[in-house]
Coordinates of C-alpha atoms in Angstrom, one line a residue:
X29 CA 0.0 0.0 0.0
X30 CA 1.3 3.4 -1.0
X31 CA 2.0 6.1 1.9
X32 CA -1.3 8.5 2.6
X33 CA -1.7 11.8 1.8
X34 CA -1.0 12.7 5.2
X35 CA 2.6 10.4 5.3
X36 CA 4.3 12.3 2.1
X37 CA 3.0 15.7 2.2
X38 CA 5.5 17.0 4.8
X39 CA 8.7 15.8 3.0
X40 CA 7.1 17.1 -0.1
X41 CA 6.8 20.8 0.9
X42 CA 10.3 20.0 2.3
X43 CA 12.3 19.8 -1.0
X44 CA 14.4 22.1 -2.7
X45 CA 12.5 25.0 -4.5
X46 CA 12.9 24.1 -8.0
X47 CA 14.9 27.5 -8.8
X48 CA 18.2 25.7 -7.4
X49 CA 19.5 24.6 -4.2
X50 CA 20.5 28.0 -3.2
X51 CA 17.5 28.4 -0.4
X52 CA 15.5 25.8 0.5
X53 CA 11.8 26.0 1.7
X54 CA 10.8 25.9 5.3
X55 CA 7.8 25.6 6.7
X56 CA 6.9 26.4 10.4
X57 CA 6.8 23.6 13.3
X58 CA 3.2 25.5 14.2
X59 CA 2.4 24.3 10.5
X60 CA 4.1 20.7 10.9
X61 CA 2.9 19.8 14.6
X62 CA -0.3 20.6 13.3
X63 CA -0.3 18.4 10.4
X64 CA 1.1 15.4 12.3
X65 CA -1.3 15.7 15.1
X66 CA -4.3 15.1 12.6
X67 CA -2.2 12.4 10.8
X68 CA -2.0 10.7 13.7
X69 CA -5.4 11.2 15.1
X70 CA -6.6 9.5 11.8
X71 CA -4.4 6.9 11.7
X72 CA -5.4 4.6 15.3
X73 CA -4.2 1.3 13.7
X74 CA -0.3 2.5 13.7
X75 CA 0.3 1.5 16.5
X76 CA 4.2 0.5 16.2
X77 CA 6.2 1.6 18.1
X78 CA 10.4 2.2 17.4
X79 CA 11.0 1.9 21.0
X80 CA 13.5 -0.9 20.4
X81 CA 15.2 1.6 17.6
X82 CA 18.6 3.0 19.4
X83 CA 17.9 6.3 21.2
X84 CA 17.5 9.4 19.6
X85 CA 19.8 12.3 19.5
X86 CA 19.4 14.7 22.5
X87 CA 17.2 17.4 20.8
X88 CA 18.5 20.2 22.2
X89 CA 21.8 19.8 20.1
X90 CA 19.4 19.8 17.0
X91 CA 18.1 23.2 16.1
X92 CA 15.1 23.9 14.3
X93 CA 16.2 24.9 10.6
X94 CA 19.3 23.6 10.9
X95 CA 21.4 20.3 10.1
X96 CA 22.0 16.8 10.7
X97 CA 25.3 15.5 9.6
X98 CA 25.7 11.7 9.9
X99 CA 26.5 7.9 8.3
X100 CA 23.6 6.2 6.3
X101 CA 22.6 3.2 9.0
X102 CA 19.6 2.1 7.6
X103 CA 17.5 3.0 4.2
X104 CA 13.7 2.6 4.2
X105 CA 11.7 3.3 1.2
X106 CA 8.5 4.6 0.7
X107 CA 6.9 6.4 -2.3
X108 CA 8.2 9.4 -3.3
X109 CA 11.2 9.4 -0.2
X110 CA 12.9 7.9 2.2
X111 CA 13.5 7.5 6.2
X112 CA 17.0 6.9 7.0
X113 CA 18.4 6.2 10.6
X114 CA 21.7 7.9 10.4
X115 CA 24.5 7.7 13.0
X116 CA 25.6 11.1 13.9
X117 CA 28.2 10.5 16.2
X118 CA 26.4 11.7 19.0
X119 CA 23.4 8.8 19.2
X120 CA 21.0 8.1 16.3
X121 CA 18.0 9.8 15.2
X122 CA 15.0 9.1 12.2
X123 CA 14.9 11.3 9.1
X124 CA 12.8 11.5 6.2
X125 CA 14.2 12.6 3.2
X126 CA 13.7 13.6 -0.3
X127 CA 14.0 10.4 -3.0
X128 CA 17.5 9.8 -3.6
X129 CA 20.5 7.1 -4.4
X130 CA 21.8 6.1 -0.8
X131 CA 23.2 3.3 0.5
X132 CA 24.6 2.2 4.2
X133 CA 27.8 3.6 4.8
X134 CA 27.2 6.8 3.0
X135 CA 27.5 10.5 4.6
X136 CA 24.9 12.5 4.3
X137 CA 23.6 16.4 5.8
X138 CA 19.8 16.9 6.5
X139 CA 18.9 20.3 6.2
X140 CA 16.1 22.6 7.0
X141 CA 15.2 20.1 9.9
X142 CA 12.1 19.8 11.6
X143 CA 10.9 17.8 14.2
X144 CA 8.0 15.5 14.2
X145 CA 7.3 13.3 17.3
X146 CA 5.1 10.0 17.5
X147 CA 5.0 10.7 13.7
X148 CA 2.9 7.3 12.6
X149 CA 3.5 5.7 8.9
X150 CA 0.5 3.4 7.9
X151 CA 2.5 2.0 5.1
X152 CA 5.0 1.0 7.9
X153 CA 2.5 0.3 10.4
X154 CA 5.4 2.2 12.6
X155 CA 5.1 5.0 14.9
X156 CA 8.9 7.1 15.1
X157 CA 8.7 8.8 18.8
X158 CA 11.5 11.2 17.2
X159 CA 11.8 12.0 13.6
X160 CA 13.4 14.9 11.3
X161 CA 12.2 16.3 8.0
X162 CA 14.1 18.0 6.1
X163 CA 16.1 17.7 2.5
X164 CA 19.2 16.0 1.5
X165 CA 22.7 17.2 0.2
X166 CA 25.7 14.4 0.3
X167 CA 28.3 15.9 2.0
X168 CA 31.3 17.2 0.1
X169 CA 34.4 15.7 1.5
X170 CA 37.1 18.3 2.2
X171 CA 39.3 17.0 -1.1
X172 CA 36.4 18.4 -3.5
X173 CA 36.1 21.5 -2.0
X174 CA 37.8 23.1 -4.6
X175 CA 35.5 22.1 -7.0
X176 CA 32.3 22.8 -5.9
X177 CA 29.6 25.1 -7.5
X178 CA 30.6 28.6 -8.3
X179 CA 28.6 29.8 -5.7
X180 CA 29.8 27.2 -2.7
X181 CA 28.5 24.0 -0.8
X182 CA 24.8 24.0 -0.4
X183 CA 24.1 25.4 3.1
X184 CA 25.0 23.7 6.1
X185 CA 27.6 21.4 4.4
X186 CA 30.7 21.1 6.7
X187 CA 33.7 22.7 4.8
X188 CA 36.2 21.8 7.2
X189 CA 37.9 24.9 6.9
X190 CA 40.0 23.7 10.4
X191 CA 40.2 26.4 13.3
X192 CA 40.3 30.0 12.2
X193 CA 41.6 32.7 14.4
X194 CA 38.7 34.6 15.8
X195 CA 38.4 38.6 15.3
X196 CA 39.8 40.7 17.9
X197 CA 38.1 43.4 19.6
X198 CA 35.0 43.6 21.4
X199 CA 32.4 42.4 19.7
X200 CA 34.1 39.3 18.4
X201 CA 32.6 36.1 18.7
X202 CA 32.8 32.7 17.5
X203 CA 30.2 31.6 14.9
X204 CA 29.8 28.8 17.8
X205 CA 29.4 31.1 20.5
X206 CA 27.1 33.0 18.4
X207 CA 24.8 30.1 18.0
X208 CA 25.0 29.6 21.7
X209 CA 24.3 33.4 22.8
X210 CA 21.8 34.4 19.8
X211 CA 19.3 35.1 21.8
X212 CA 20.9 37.5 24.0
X213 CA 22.8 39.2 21.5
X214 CA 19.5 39.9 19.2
X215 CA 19.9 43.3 18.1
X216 CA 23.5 43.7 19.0
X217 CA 26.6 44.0 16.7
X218 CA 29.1 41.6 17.0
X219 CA 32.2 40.9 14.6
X220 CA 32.9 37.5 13.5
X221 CA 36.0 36.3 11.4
X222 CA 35.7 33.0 9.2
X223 CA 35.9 31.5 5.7
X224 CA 33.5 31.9 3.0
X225 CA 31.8 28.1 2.5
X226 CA 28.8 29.8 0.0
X227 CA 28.1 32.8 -1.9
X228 CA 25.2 34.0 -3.3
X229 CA 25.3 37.7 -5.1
X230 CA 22.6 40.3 -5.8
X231 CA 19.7 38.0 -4.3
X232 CA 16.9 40.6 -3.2
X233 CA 19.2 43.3 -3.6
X234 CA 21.8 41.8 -1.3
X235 CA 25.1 39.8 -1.6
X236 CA 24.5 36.3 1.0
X237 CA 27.4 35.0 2.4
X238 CA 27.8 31.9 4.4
X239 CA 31.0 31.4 6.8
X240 CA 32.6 28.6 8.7
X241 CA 35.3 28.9 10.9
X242 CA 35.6 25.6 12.4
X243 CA 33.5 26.4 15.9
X244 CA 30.4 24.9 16.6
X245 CA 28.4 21.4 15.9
X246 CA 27.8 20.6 12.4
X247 CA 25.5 17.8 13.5
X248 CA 23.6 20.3 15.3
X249 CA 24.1 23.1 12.3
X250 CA 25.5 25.4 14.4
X251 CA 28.9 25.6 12.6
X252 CA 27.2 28.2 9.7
X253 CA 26.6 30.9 9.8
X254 CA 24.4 33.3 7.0
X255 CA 25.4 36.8 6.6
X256 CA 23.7 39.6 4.0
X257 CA 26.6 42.5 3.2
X258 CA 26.6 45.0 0.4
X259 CA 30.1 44.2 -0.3
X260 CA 31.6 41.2 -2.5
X261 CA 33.6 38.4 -1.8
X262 CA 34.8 35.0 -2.5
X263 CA 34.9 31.4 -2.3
X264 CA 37.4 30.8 -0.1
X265 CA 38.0 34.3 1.2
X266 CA 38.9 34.5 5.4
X267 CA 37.0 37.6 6.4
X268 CA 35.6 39.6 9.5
X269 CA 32.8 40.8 8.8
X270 CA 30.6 43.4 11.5
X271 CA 27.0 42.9 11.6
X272 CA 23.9 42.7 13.7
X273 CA 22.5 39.5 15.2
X274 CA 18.9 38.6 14.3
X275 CA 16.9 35.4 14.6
X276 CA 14.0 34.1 13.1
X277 CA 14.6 36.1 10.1
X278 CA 11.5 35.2 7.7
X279 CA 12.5 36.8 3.8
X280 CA 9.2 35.8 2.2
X281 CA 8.6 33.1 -0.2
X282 CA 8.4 31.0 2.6
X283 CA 12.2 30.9 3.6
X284 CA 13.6 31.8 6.9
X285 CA 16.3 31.9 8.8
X286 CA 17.0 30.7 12.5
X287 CA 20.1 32.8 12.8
X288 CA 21.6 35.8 10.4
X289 CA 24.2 38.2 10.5
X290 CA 22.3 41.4 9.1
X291 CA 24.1 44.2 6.8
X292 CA 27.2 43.1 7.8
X293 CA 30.6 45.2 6.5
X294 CA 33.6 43.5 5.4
X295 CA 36.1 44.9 8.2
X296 CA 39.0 42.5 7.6
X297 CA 40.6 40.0 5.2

């Protein structure tokens, strides 16, 4: 029996927008807990449960929007995508992905996560207590960095740039510590030094710049960090650049981002 309406609708409005993989679509967990709640309610026969599945990554190192970066552990498909158990390195946790070619052993990043919990499959007969949507991107090993797309990894893709020297000054922060403290430090402007992973010119008027500087979790998705900036750059370019901290930052067309460095000037290189 093919998945319901209800079981491949979320990964659907998941995928990549069809203009390229340069921003993703994200819907809201408001939207998503929703959904699931009426799936569920619908569906009393699935009854499964994965209890004897290995435990689920903590979720507070997972961040809404953000990535998953693990090993291919197990494949299970369904019509139209796929639910993969990936080992992360720090415990195992359920996605559902976008169709693609995957096998065990493989490396994958999940981005634009959400969580679902007691999600229930009827075509599995399967209830996942903890599960992440989102869409996939293989991850680039370090070796092909070089040759990526002219504009960069897709988003959230480790670049294992290595440690980079943090900006001096006040103001300076890690792009790890900035994931931390982003919260407290809405509003505020903060430098940050890194290397540029992505780049992305004249979108909405703006040049988008994505930087790593080998801080943070890339499991959690908390090693990137999005900036906007009137100035250019490069692939591969280290860089402070000065900005202010926002969160939650919706653009329109239904993207948004958890954390973005705003208007940011290009104050070193």
């Amino acid at each position: 029996m093919a998945e319901s309406a209800c079981d491949i609708f979320v990964p659907e409005i998941l995928s990549p927008a069809a203009s390229g993989p340069s921003m993703r679509r994200l819907v809201t967990f408001s939207l998503l807990a929703t959904m699931a709640a009426g799936c569920s309610a619908t569906k009393p026969e699935a009854a499964a449960s994965d209890s004897s599945r290995p435990a689920a990554q903590s979720s507070t190192s997972i961040v809404a929007g953000g990535t998953i970066t693990g090993t291919v552990r197990e494949v299970i498909p369904v019509e139209s995508y796929l639910y993969l158990r990936l080992d992360t390195g720090n415990g195992e946790v359920w996605t559902a992905v976008n169709e693609s070619k995957l096998s065990v052993g493989d490396a994958v990043v999940v981005y634009n996560v959400m969580l679902m919990e007691q999600f229930a499959s009827p075509t599995l007969k399967r209830t996942f207590a903890r599960i992440y949507f989102g869409s996939l991107q293989p991850v680039v090993p370090a070796s092909d960095a070089a040759i990526a797309t002219t504009t960069g990894l897709a988003a959230g893709v480790d670049a294992r740039v290595g440690v980079v020297a943090p900006a001096a000054g006040s103001g300076a922060n890690t792009i790890g510590t900035l994931w931390r403290r982003k919260d407290p430090l809405v509003g505020t402007t903060v430098a940050v030094r890194g290397v540029v992973v992505k780049y992305n010119a004249d979108v909405m008027g703006k040049n988008w710049i994505h930087l790593q500087d080998g801080s943070g979790d890339p499991a959690a998705g908390t090693h990137d960090l999005a900036a906007t900036t009137l100035e250019a750059a490069s692939l591969g370019d280290t860089i402070t650049l000065l900005g202010t901290i926002r969160t939650n930052v919706d653009v329109g067309a239904g993207y948004k981002y958890v954390l973005l460095l705003e208007n940011a000037r290009i104050v070193g290189r």
